[in-house]
mmCIF file of C-alpha atoms in Angstrom:
data_model
loop_
_atom_site.group_PDB
_atom_site.id
_atom_site.type_symbol
_atom_site.label_atom_id
_atom_site.label_comp_id
_atom_site.label_asym_id
_atom_site.label_seq_id
_atom_site.Cartn_x
_atom_site.Cartn_y
_atom_site.Cartn_z
ATOM 1 C CA MET J 934 -21.568 -127.170 -6.260
ATOM 2 C CA SER J 935 -22.170 -126.056 -9.648
ATOM 3 C CA SER J 936 -19.797 -124.166 -11.922
ATOM 4 C CA SER J 937 -21.629 -120.896 -12.046
ATOM 5 C CA THR J 938 -21.375 -120.946 -8.259
ATOM 6 C CA ALA J 939 -17.798 -121.649 -8.064
ATOM 7 C CA THR J 940 -17.255 -118.791 -10.622
ATOM 8 C CA THR J 941 -19.009 -116.341 -8.448
ATOM 9 C CA THR J 942 -17.017 -117.289 -5.641
ATOM 10 C CA MET J 943 -13.763 -116.662 -7.202
ATOM 11 C CA THR J 944 -14.545 -113.448 -8.848
ATOM 12 C CA ALA J 945 -16.116 -111.828 -5.435
ATOM 13 C CA GLU J 946 -13.666 -109.538 -3.685
ATOM 14 C CA PRO J 947 -13.859 -109.782 0.484
ATOM 15 C CA PRO J 948 -15.581 -107.040 1.917
ATOM 16 C CA ALA J 949 -12.587 -105.697 3.385
ATOM 17 C CA THR J 950 -10.760 -105.592 0.253
ATOM 18 C CA ALA J 951 -13.732 -103.899 -1.573
ATOM 19 C CA ALA J 952 -13.385 -101.179 1.087
ATOM 20 C CA PHE J 953 -9.590 -100.594 0.826
ATOM 21 C CA SER J 954 -10.197 -100.062 -2.870
ATOM 22 C CA ALA J 955 -13.017 -97.898 -2.673
ATOM 23 C CA SER J 956 -10.771 -95.558 -0.265
ATOM 24 C CA ILE J 957 -8.035 -95.642 -2.716
ATOM 25 C CA SER J 958 -9.952 -94.837 -5.807
ATOM 26 C CA LYS J 959 -12.438 -92.150 -4.022
ATOM 27 C CA PRO J 960 -10.630 -89.913 -1.670
ATOM 28 C CA SER J 961 -12.572 -89.005 1.685
ATOM 29 C CA HIS J 962 -14.359 -85.789 1.547
ATOM 30 C CA SER J 963 -13.189 -85.264 5.190
ATOM 31 C CA GLU J 964 -9.510 -85.112 4.089
ATOM 32 C CA SER J 965 -8.238 -81.627 2.828
ATOM 33 C CA LYS J 966 -4.897 -80.252 1.977
ATOM 34 C CA PRO J 967 -3.219 -78.409 4.663
ATOM 35 C CA PRO J 968 -3.733 -74.871 4.523
ATOM 36 C CA LEU J 969 -1.147 -72.644 3.149
ATOM 37 C CA PRO J 970 0.438 -70.088 5.778
ATOM 38 C CA GLU J 971 -0.996 -66.613 5.196
ATOM 39 C CA PRO J 972 1.356 -64.049 3.791
ATOM 40 C CA SER J 973 2.282 -61.688 6.616
ATOM 41 C CA PRO J 974 0.826 -58.130 5.965
ATOM 42 C CA THR J 975 3.322 -55.872 4.327
ATOM 43 C CA ARG J 976 3.848 -52.888 6.576
ATOM 44 C CA VAL J 977 3.967 -49.698 4.890
ATOM 45 C CA LYS J 978 6.114 -46.992 6.444
ATOM 46 C CA PRO J 979 4.094 -43.850 6.845
ATOM 47 C CA SER J 980 5.158 -40.828 5.068
ATOM 48 C CA PRO J 981 5.885 -37.965 7.613
ATOM 49 C CA PRO J 982 3.468 -34.965 7.483
ATOM 50 C CA PRO J 983 4.516 -32.176 5.311
ATOM 51 C CA GLU J 984 6.246 -29.193 7.138
ATOM 52 C CA PRO J 985 3.814 -26.238 7.299
ATOM 53 C CA THR J 986 4.917 -23.118 5.279
ATOM 54 C CA PRO J 987 6.199 -20.719 7.666
ATOM 55 C CA ALA J 988 4.561 -17.367 7.635
ATOM 56 C CA PRO J 989 6.274 -14.374 6.372
ATOM 57 C CA LYS J 990 8.097 -12.196 8.984
ATOM 58 C CA ASP J 991 6.081 -9.321 8.300
ATOM 59 C CA ALA J 992 3.169 -9.976 6.410
ATOM 60 C CA LYS J 993 2.423 -6.104 6.014
ATOM 61 C CA GLU J 994 5.432 -5.777 3.993
ATOM 62 C CA LYS J 995 4.986 -8.468 1.519
ATOM 63 C CA SER J 996 1.173 -7.708 0.745
ATOM 64 C CA GLU J 997 2.256 -3.874 0.366
ATOM 65 C CA PRO J 998 4.772 -2.678 -2.453
ATOM 66 C CA THR J 999 7.495 -0.310 -1.590
ATOM 67 C CA LEU J 1000 6.859 3.141 -2.629
ATOM 68 C CA PRO J 1001 9.159 6.040 -3.044
ATOM 69 C CA ALA J 1002 9.685 7.778 0.015
ATOM 70 C CA ASN J 1003 7.487 10.981 -1.310
ATOM 71 C CA HIS J 1004 4.800 8.888 -2.429
ATOM 72 C CA THR J 1005 1.628 8.788 -0.492
ATOM 73 C CA ASN J 1006 -0.426 5.390 -0.062
ATOM 74 C CA GLU J 1007 -3.042 5.503 -3.053
ATOM 75 C CA LEU J 1008 -5.188 3.153 -0.984
ATOM 76 C CA VAL J 1009 -5.634 5.831 1.527
ATOM 77 C CA ASP J 1010 -5.597 8.588 -1.065
ATOM 78 C CA ALA J 1011 -8.926 7.240 -2.888
ATOM 79 C CA ASP J 1012 -11.107 7.543 0.146
ATOM 80 C CA ILE J 1013 -10.439 11.409 0.140
ATOM 81 C CA ILE J 1014 -9.945 12.152 -3.742
ATOM 82 C CA ASP J 1015 -10.743 10.761 -7.011
ATOM 83 C CA MET J 1016 -6.925 9.709 -7.868
ATOM 84 C CA VAL J 1017 -7.846 9.666 -11.607
ATOM 85 C CA THR J 1018 -9.150 13.380 -11.795
ATOM 86 C CA PHE J 1019 -6.357 14.672 -9.570
ATOM 87 C CA ASN J 1020 -3.642 13.088 -11.717
ATOM 88 C CA GLN J 1021 -5.209 14.669 -14.868
ATOM 89 C CA ILE J 1022 -4.967 18.012 -13.262
ATOM 90 C CA ILE J 1023 -1.234 17.287 -12.346
ATOM 91 C CA GLU J 1024 -0.445 16.332 -16.006
ATOM 92 C CA LEU J 1025 -1.197 20.187 -16.444
ATOM 93 C CA ASP J 1026 2.230 21.223 -14.772
ATOM 94 C CA GLU J 1027 4.884 21.911 -16.908
ATOM 95 C CA ASP J 1028 7.541 20.850 -14.327
ATOM 96 C CA GLU J 1029 7.668 19.763 -10.779
ATOM 97 C CA THR J 1030 7.034 23.010 -9.155
ATOM 98 C CA HIS J 1031 3.043 22.379 -9.874
ATOM 99 C CA GLU J 1032 2.653 25.957 -10.107
ATOM 100 C CA PHE J 1033 -0.569 25.639 -12.306
ATOM 101 C CA SER J 1034 -2.537 23.044 -10.206
ATOM 102 C CA ASN J 1035 -1.194 24.464 -6.978
ATOM 103 C CA GLY J 1036 -2.804 27.805 -8.122
ATOM 104 C CA MET J 1037 -6.178 25.780 -8.855
ATOM 105 C CA ILE J 1038 -6.124 24.335 -5.573
ATOM 106 C CA THR J 1039 -5.569 27.397 -3.737
ATOM 107 C CA ALA J 1040 -8.325 29.441 -5.555
ATOM 108 C CA TYR J 1041 -10.356 26.268 -4.672
ATOM 109 C CA PHE J 1042 -9.840 26.808 -0.881
ATOM 110 C CA ALA J 1043 -10.555 30.677 -0.974
ATOM 111 C CA GLN J 1044 -14.098 29.805 -3.041
ATOM 112 C CA ALA J 1045 -14.970 27.166 -0.548
ATOM 113 C CA GLU J 1046 -14.409 28.859 2.686
ATOM 114 C CA GLN J 1047 -16.128 32.014 1.458
ATOM 115 C CA THR J 1048 -19.074 29.592 0.373
ATOM 116 C CA PHE J 1049 -19.073 27.772 3.802
ATOM 117 C CA LYS J 1050 -19.764 31.479 5.186
ATOM 118 C CA ASN J 1051 -22.630 32.158 2.962
ATOM 119 C CA MET J 1052 -23.999 29.048 3.772
ATOM 120 C CA ASP J 1053 -24.356 29.971 7.513
ATOM 121 C CA ILE J 1054 -25.695 33.176 6.505
ATOM 122 C CA ALA J 1055 -28.436 31.633 4.307
ATOM 123 C CA LEU J 1056 -29.359 29.205 7.066
ATOM 124 C CA ASN J 1057 -29.930 32.115 9.496
ATOM 125 C CA GLU J 1058 -32.070 33.482 6.942
ATOM 126 C CA GLU J 1059 -33.829 30.443 6.237
ATOM 127 C CA ASP J 1060 -33.329 31.179 2.496
ATOM 128 C CA LEU J 1061 -33.386 27.626 0.648
ATOM 129 C CA LYS J 1062 -33.016 28.963 -3.056
ATOM 130 C CA LYS J 1063 -29.752 30.423 -1.900
ATOM 131 C CA LEU J 1064 -28.834 27.235 0.017
ATOM 132 C CA SER J 1065 -29.516 25.234 -3.088
ATOM 133 C CA SER J 1066 -27.416 27.746 -5.365
ATOM 134 C CA LEU J 1067 -24.529 27.571 -2.970
ATOM 135 C CA GLY J 1068 -24.773 23.728 -2.864
ATOM 136 C CA HIS J 1069 -24.668 23.574 -6.703
ATOM 137 C CA PHE J 1070 -21.755 25.993 -6.797
ATOM 138 C CA LEU J 1071 -19.332 23.976 -4.344
ATOM 139 C CA LYS J 1072 -20.524 20.947 -6.031
ATOM 140 C CA GLY J 1073 -19.204 21.525 -9.186
ATOM 141 C CA SER J 1074 -15.879 23.349 -8.047
ATOM 142 C CA SER J 1075 -15.082 20.404 -5.766
ATOM 143 C CA ALA J 1076 -15.930 17.729 -8.802
ATOM 144 C CA ALA J 1077 -13.524 19.488 -10.753
ATOM 145 C CA LEU J 1078 -10.638 18.700 -8.362
ATOM 146 C CA GLY J 1079 -11.916 15.137 -7.698
ATOM 147 C CA LEU J 1080 -13.088 15.625 -3.966
ATOM 148 C CA TYR J 1081 -16.008 13.209 -4.639
ATOM 149 C CA LYS J 1082 -17.172 13.444 -1.126
ATOM 150 C CA VAL J 1083 -17.652 17.233 -0.876
ATOM 151 C CA GLN J 1084 -19.151 16.805 -4.039
ATOM 152 C CA ALA J 1085 -21.815 14.473 -2.985
ATOM 153 C CA LEU J 1086 -22.737 16.321 0.094
ATOM 154 C CA CYS J 1087 -22.817 19.663 -1.730
ATOM 155 C CA ALA J 1088 -25.370 17.946 -4.199
ATOM 156 C CA LYS J 1089 -27.659 17.001 -1.138
ATOM 157 C CA ILE J 1090 -27.608 20.617 0.085
ATOM 158 C CA GLN J 1091 -28.799 21.456 -3.441
ATOM 159 C CA HIS J 1092 -31.564 19.009 -3.363
ATOM 160 C CA ASN J 1093 -32.774 19.625 -0.050
ATOM 161 C CA GLY J 1094 -32.579 23.540 -0.812
ATOM 162 C CA GLN J 1095 -35.330 22.342 -3.490
ATOM 163 C CA ARG J 1096 -37.311 20.473 -0.776
ATOM 164 C CA ARG J 1097 -36.510 17.200 -2.449
ATOM 165 C CA ASP J 1098 -35.383 14.252 -1.173
ATOM 166 C CA GLU J 1099 -33.847 12.463 -4.591
ATOM 167 C CA GLU J 1100 -33.029 9.110 -3.113
ATOM 168 C CA LYS J 1101 -36.460 8.703 -1.767
ATOM 169 C CA ASP J 1102 -37.930 10.822 -4.682
ATOM 170 C CA GLU J 1103 -40.326 12.664 -2.421
ATOM 171 C CA ASN J 1104 -41.005 16.455 -1.327
ATOM 172 C CA LEU J 1105 -40.114 17.840 1.936
ATOM 173 C CA THR J 1106 -41.386 20.623 4.081
ATOM 174 C CA GLU J 1107 -39.370 23.698 4.548
ATOM 175 C CA GLU J 1108 -38.745 22.585 8.200
ATOM 176 C CA GLU J 1109 -37.392 19.345 7.250
ATOM 177 C CA SER J 1110 -35.153 20.847 4.349
ATOM 178 C CA LEU J 1111 -33.648 23.043 6.956
ATOM 179 C CA SER J 1112 -32.929 20.579 9.528
ATOM 180 C CA ARG J 1113 -31.301 18.110 6.979
ATOM 181 C CA ILE J 1114 -29.369 21.052 5.419
ATOM 182 C CA LYS J 1115 -28.077 21.972 9.108
ATOM 183 C CA ALA J 1116 -26.391 18.525 9.399
ATOM 184 C CA LEU J 1117 -25.115 18.454 5.943
ATOM 185 C CA ARG J 1118 -23.474 21.650 6.478
ATOM 186 C CA LEU J 1119 -21.494 20.451 9.571
ATOM 187 C CA HIS J 1120 -20.667 17.243 7.603
ATOM 188 C CA VAL J 1121 -19.654 18.642 4.283
ATOM 189 C CA LYS J 1122 -17.125 21.097 6.251
ATOM 190 C CA GLU J 1123 -15.719 18.020 8.157
ATOM 191 C CA GLU J 1124 -14.998 16.119 4.488
ATOM 192 C CA TYR J 1125 -13.817 19.427 3.171
ATOM 193 C CA ASP J 1126 -11.309 19.977 6.013
ATOM 194 C CA ILE J 1127 -10.084 16.463 5.585
ATOM 195 C CA ALA J 1128 -9.356 17.202 1.804
ATOM 196 C CA GLU J 1129 -7.870 20.481 2.285
ATOM 197 C CA LYS J 1130 -5.225 18.741 4.805
ATOM 198 C CA TRP J 1131 -4.283 15.915 2.026
ATOM 199 C CA LEU J 1132 -3.793 18.362 -0.515
ATOM 200 C CA LYS J 1133 -1.715 20.840 1.199
ATOM 201 C CA LYS J 1134 0.701 17.850 2.409
ATOM 202 C CA TRP J 1135 0.557 16.646 -1.263
ATOM 203 C CA TYR J 1136 2.002 19.670 -2.477
ATOM 204 C CA ASP J 1137 4.301 20.031 0.461
ATOM 205 C CA THR J 1138 5.766 16.779 -0.164
ATOM 206 C CA ASN J 1139 5.727 16.594 -3.915
ATOM 207 C CA THR J 1140 6.765 20.126 -5.232
ATOM 208 C CA THR J 1141 10.265 21.325 -6.243
ATOM 209 C CA ALA J 1142 11.228 24.603 -5.626
ATOM 210 C CA ALA J 1143 11.583 27.010 -8.731
ATOM 211 C CA PRO J 1144 15.394 27.582 -9.380
ATOM 212 C CA ASP J 1145 14.859 31.542 -8.636
ATOM 213 C CA GLU J 1146 13.516 30.395 -5.044
ATOM 214 C CA GLU J 1147 16.273 27.930 -4.269
ATOM 215 C CA ASP J 1148 19.059 30.865 -5.297
ATOM 216 C CA SER J 1149 17.109 33.357 -3.118
#
């Protein structure tokens, strides 16, 4: 046996030893670290639902301001009369007797009642010109007191007496005009009656008697 052969035999590792060395230098891919335990999920305590806001015991009391006992409800007043115009008339009074403005109101009542009577006569006579004139007259006096519904209806009587439909901008026949005025005459009297009742109640509630009347 030659010397080279003997050297190879001495340096070569047995197969079992080589496999063992390889297993130490190269870890097996099949081996893996044991899995770490998963952290237990943190349980969040749910927040309690918000408590409902209690409704007011009386919603009407909360929404409407408290007014003096002798004060009328302006939300209702505005459906009958223009309060800006009416308050301007009240400011002309010198004291709480409201003598000046009450005189104006009383005169208006007398004029209106007579105007309605004259309208009925003109309707019977089918006098459109007269009806137009009467509508114009009551329209102006009603506007001066802030009775805007009476004013608007009287304006329609005025225009229908002229055989005109101002809203549609067209002419009317005599029969159409008379028919419309008859219906308007009934409607305007209804609105007038409501306004008259409101005005009388206002003065009864807000008027202070003059000193000489209290003494008597």
